[in-house]
XYZ file of N, CA and C in Angstrom:
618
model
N 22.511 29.558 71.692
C 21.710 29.362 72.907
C 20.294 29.880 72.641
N 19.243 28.663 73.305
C 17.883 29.120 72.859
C 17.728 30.814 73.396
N 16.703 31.877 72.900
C 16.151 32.942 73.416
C 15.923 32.532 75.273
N 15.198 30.995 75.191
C 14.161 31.420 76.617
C 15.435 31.354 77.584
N 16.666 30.863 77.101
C 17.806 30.766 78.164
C 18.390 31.957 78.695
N 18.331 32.757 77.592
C 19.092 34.375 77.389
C 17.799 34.867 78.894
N 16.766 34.738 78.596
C 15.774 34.994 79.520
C 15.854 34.897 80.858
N 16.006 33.684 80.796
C 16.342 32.728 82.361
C 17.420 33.356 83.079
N 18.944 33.537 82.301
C 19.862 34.078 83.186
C 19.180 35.481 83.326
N 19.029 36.098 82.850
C 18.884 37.499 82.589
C 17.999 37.616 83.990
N 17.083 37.249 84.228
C 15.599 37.154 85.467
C 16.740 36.338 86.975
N 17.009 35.209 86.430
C 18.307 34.922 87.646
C 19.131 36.993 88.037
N 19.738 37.190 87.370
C 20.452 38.251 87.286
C 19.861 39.186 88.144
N 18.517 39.757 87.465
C 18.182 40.812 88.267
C 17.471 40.113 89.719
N 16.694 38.915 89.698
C 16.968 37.966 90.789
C 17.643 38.487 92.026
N 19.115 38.449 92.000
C 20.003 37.900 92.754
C 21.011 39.841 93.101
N 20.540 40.727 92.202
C 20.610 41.709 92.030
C 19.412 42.962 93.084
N 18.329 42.465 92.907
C 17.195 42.678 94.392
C 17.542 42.278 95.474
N 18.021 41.129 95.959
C 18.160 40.538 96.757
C 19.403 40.767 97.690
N 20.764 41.392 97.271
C 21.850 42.136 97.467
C 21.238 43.563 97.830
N 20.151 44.043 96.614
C 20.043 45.647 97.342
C 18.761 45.325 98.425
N 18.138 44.182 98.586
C 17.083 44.549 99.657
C 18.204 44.326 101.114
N 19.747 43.529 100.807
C 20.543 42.800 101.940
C 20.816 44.448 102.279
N 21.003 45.465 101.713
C 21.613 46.334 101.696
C 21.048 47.243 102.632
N 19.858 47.086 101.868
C 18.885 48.188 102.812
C 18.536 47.979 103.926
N 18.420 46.411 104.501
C 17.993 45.765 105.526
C 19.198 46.323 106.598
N 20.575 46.069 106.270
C 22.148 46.191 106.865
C 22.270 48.168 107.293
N 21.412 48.922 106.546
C 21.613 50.432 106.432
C 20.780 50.746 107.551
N 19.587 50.044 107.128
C 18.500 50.628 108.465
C 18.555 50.054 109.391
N 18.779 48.900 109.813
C 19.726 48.432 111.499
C 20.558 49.086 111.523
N 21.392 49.524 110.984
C 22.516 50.644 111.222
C 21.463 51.594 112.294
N 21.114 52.429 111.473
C 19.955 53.696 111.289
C 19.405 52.936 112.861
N 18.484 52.492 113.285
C 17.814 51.438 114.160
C 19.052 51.694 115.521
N 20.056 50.680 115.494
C 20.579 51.062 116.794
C 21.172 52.549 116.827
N 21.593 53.444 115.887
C 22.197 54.508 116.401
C 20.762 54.899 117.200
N 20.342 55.204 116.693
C 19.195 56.159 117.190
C 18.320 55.492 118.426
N 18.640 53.963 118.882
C 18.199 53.167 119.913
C 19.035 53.882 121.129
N 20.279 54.318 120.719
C 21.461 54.466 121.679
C 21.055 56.150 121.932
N 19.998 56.968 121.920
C 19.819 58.088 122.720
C 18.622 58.315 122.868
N 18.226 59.363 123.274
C 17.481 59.248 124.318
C 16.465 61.113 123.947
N 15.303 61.343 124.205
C 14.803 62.204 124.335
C 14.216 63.086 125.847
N 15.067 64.762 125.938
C 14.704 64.627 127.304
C 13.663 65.906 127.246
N 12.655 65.750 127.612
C 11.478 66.652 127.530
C 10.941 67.138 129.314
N 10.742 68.131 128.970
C 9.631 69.012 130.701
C 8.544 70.037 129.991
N 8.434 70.617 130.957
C 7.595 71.542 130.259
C 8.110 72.862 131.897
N 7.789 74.014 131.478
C 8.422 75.503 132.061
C 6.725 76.183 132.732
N 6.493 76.042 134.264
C 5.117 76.219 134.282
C 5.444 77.687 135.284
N 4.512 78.411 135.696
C 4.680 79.703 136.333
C 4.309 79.322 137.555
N 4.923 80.099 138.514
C 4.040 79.430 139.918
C 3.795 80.836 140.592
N 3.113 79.922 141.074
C 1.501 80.564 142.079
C 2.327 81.598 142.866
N 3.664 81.426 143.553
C 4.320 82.471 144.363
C 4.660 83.691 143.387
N 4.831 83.612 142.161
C 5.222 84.782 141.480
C 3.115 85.117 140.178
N 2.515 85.461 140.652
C 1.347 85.029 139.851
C 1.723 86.689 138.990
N 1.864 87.348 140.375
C 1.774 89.167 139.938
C 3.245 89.361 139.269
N 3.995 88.561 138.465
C 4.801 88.842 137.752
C 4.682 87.679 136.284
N 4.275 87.658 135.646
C 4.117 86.843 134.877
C 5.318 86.603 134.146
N 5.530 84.989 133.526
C 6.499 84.546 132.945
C 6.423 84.663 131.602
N 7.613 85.347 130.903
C 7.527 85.640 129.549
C 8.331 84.442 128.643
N 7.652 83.311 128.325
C 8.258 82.258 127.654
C 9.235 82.427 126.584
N 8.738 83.573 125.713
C 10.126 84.225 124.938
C 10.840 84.212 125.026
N 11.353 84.451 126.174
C 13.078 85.268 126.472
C 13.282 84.281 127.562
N 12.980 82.539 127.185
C 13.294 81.082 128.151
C 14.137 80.485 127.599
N 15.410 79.492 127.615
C 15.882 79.517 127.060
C 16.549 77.982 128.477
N 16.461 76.894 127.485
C 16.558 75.643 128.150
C 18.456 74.995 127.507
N 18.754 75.001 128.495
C 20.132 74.452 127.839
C 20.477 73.628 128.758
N 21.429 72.089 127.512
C 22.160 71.039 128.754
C 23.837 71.465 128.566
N 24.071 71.187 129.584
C 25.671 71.232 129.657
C 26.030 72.636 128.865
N 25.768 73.712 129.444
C 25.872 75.279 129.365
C 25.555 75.391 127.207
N 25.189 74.771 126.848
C 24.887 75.250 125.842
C 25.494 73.889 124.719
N 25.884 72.835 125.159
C 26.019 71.586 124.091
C 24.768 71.009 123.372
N 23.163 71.143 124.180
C 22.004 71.535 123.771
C 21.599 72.276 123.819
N 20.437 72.564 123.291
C 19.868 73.819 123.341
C 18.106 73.920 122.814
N 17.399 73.739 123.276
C 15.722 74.345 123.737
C 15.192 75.279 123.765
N 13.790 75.838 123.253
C 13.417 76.677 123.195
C 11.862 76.611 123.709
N 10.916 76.679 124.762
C 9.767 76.231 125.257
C 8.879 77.003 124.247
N 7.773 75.989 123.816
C 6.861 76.778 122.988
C 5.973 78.099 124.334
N 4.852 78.273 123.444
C 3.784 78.958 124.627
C 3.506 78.590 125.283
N 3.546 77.188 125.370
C 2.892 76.422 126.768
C 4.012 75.986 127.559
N 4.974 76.338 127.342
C 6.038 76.063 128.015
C 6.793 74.404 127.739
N 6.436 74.031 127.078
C 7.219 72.683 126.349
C 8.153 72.566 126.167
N 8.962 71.929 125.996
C 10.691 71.771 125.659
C 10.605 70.225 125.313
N 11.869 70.275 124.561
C 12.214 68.980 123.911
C 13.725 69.142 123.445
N 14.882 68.010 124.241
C 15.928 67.501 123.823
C 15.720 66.203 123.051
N 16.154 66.486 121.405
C 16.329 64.865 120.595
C 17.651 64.178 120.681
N 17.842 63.351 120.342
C 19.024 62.652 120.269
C 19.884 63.144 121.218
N 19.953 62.366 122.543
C 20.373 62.641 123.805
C 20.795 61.484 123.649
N 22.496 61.386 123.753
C 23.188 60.182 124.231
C 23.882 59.755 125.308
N 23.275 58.746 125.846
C 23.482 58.289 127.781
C 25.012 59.432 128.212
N 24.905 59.520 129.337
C 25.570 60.470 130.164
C 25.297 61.649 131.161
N 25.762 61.784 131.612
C 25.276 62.789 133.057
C 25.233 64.722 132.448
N 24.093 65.069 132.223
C 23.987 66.291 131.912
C 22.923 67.242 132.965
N 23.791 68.870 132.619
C 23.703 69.618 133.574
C 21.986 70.297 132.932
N 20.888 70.743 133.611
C 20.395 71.226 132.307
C 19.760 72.734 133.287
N 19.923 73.415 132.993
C 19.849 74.899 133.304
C 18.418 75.972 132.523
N 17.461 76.359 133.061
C 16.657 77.364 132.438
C 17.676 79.034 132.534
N 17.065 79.630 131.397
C 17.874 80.638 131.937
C 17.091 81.525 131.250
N 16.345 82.717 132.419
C 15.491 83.861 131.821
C 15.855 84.674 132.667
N 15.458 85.691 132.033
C 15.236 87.713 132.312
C 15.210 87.813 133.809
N 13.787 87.258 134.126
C 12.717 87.341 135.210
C 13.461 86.740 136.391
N 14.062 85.138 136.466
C 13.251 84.264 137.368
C 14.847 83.801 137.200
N 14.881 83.290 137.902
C 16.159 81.606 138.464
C 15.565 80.444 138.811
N 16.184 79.553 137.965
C 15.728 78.037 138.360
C 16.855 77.321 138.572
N 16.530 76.471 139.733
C 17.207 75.656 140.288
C 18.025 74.536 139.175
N 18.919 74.293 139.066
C 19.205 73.509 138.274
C 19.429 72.102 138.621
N 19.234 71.562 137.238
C 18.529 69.804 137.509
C 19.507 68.846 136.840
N 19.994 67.788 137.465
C 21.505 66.994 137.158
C 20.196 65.901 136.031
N 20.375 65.778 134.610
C 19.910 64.545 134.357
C 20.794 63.663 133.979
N 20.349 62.355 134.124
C 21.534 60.942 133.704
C 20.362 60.355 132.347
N 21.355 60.368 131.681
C 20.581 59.221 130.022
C 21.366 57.709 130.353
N 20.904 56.847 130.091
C 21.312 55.376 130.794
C 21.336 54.827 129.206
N 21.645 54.000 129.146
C 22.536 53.142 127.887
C 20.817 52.572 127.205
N 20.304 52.245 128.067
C 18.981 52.035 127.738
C 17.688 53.331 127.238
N 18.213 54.057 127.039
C 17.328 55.395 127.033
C 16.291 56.045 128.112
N 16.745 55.340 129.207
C 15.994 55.910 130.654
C 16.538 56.939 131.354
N 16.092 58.261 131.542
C 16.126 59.285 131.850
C 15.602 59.466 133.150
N 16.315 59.933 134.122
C 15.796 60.216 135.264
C 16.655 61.131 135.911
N 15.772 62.397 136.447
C 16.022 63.702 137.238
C 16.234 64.094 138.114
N 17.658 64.691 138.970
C 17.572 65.068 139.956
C 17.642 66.848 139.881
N 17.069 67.511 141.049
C 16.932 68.470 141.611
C 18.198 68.777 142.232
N 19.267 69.872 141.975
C 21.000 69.961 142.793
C 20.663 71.256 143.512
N 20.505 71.381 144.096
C 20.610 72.685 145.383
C 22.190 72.935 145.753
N 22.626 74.078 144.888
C 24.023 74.434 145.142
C 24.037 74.792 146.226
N 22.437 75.765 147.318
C 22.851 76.117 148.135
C 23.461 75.230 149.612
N 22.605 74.141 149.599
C 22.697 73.375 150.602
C 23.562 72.076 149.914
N 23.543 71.780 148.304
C 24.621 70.843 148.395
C 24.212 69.602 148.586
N 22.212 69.515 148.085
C 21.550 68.512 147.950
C 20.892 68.108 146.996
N 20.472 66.677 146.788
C 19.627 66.514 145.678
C 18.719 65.720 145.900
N 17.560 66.180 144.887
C 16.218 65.479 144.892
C 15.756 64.705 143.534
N 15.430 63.331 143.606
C 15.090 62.863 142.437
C 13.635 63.940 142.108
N 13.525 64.272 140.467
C 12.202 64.673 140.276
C 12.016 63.603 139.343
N 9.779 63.699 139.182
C 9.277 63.155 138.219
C 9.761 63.470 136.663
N 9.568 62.804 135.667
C 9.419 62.874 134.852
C 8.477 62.035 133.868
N 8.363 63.394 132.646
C 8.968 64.553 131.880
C 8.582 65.567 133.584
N 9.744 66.372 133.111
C 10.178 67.355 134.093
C 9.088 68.619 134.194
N 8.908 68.942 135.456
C 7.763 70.306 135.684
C 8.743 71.143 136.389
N 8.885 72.353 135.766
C 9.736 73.311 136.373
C 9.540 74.819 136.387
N 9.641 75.002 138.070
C 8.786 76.681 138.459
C 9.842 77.390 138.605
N 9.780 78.354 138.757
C 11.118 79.646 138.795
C 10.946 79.614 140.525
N 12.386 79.788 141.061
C 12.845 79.243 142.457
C 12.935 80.894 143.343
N 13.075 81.785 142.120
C 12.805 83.547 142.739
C 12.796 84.307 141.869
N 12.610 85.462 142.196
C 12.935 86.674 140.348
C 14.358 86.788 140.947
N 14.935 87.472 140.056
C 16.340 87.371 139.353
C 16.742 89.032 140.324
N 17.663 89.008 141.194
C 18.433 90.899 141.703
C 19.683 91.104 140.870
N 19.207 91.520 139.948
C 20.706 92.510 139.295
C 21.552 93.667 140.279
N 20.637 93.878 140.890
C 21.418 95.216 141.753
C 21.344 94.555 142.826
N 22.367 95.031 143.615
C 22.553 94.617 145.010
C 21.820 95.864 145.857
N 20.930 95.408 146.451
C 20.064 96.109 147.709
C 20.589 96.479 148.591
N 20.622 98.293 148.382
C 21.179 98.935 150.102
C 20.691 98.747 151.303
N 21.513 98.406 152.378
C 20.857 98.481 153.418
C 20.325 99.967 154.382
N 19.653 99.913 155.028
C 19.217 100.980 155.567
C 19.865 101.412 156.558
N 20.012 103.172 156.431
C 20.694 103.862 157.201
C 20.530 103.275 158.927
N 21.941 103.366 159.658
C 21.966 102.695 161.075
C 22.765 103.659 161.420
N 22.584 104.091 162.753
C 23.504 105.000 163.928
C 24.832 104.020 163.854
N 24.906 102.670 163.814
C 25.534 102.256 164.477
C 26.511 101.836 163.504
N 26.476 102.236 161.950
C 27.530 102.170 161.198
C 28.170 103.065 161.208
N 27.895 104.166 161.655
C 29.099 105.248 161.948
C 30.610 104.809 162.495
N 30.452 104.030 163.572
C 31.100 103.450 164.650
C 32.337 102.722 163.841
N 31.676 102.589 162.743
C 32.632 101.453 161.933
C 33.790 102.374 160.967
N 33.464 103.403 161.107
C 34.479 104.556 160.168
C 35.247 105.083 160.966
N 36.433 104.415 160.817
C 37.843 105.965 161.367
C 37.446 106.468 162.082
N 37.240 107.481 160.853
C 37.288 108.789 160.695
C 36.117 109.402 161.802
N 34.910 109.023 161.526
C 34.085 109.368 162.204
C 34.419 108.702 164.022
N 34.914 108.042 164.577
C 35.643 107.693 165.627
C 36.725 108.705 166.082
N 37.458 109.151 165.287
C 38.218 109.946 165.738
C 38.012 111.458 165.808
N 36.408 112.067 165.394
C 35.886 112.970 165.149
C 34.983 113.107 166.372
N 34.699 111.802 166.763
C 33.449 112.013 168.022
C 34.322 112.103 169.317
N 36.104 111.417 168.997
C 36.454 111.466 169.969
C 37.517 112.907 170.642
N 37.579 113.491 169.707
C 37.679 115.103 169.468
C 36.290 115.918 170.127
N 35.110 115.869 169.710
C 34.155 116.469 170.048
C 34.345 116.107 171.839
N 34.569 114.721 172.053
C 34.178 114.964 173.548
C 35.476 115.420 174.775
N 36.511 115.418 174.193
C 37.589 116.033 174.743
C 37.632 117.545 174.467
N 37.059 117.959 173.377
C 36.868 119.646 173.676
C 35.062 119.888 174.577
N 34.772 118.778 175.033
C 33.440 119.387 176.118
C 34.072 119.032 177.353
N 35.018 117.483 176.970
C 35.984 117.421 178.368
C 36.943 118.862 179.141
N 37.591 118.872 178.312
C 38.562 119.783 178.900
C 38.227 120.973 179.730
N 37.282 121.717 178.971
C 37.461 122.980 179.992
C 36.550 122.855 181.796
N 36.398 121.385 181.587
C 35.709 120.903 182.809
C 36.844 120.378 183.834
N 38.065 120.170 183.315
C 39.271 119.778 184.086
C 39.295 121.086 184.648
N 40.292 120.449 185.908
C 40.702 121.447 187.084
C 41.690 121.886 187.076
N 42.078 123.585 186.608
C 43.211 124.205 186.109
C 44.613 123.825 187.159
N 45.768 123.734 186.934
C 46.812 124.143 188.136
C 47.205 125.076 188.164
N 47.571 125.936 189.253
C 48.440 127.033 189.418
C 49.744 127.116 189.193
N 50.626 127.852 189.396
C 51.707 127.958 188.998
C 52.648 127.266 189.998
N 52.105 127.379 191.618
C 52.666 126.784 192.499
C 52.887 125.024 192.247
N 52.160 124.826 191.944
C 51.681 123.248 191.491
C 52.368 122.696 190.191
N 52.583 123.881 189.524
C 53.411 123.479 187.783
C 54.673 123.546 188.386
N 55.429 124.089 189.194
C 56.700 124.349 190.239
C 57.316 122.877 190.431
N 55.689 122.883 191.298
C 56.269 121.650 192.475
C 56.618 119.995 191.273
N 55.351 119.999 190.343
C 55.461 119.425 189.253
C 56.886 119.332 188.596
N 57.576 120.123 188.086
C 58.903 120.144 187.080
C 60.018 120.093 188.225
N 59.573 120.158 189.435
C 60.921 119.768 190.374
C 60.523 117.866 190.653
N 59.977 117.504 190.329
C 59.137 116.268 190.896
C 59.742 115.652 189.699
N 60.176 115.801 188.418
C 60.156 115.220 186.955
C 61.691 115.899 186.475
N 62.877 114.979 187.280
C 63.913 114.985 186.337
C 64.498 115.479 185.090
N 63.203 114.487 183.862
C 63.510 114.764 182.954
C 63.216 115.893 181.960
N 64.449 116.344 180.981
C 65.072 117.401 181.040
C 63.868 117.921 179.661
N 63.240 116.905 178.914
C 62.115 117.186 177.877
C 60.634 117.793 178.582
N 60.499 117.089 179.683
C 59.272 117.000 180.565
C 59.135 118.614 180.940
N 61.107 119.297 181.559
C 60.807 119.957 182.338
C 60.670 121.139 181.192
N 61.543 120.907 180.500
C 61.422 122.483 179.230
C 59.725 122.393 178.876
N 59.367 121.218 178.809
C 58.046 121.586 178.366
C 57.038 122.077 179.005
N 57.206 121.737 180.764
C 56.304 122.370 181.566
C 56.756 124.097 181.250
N 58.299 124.354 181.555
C 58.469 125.918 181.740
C 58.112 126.337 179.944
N 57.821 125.693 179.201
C 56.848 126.644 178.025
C 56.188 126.945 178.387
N 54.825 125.879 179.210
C 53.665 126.365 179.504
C 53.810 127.502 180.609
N 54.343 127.551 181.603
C 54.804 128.696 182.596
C 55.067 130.236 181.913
């Protein structure tokens, strides 16, 4: 066989050999292409508000999580955040700092990569669509300790003890204000009263 034939297949060969690895690469990165079509990026940013000015927010110790910790965020200095590869479904997403409590925000990722925010008020058991990318202020500072209430007269009332102490005090200012009987009268009394406990107990006092 001439040389230029040896040639010919040989150039066919690697030919048809490119053309399999460009099929290849084309088939890998549509792969690559829809996975990554199929989620979603969910971004806000963590801003301080005007009601807390005289306590300032320490972005450090911020700490952005969806679904108690299946993501997880960290706001730069400016308060930025960024969830990548978010795939459609209903997630919880929670700030959680030192300082402050924030309301927590229901987001939905849609099959299409559309993201949209609601506002869940556990207290009332409502929700508010928010804008997005998300702006989010701290809702109060944070009470670790539970706050005493202030001394009242009128919690006394609520103790026993102290009830049965005031009601002692006024039966010993009562009593010696009662009107003694005589003996004639304790008489006529234990003849008046049958019974035989009543009467031994008057003639103790006698």
């Amino acid at each position: 066989m001439p040389a230029e034939s040896w040639y010919f297949l040989f150039y066919k060969f690697l030919l048809s050999a490119f053309k399999m690895k460009t099929l290849s690469c084309v088939i890998i990165m549509s792969l690559i292409a829809l996975s990554v079509g199929s989620t979603a990026s969910v971004s806000g940013r963590i801003m301080q508000s005007s009601q807390f000015a005289r306590q300032p927010l320490d972005l450090s110790k911020s700490t952005v999580l969806l679904n108690g910790g299946q993501h997880t965020a960290y706001p730069n200095y400016q308060g930025y955040f960024d969830f990548y590869n978010v795939a459609p479904g209903t997630y919880y997403l929670e700030v959680r700092d030192r300082k402050f409590y924030f309301e927590p925000v229901l987001i939905i990722v849609e099959e299409d990569s559309h993201v949209t925010a609601w506002l869940h008020n556990l207290e009332y058991n409502q929700k508010y669509q928010l804008e997005y990318p998300l702006v989010l202020e701290p809702e109060r500072p944070n009470n670790f300790f539970e706050i005493r209430e202030p001394f009242s007269i009128w919690s006394l009332f609520k103790n026993p003890m102290a009830i049965m102490l005031v009601m002692s005090l006024v039966m010993m200012v009562l009593m010696p204000m009662m009107p003694k009987m005589d003996k004639e009268q304790m008489k006529q009394m234990q003849q008046d009263m049958p019974n035989d406990g009543v009467s031994k107990f008057l003639s103790g006092i006698m």
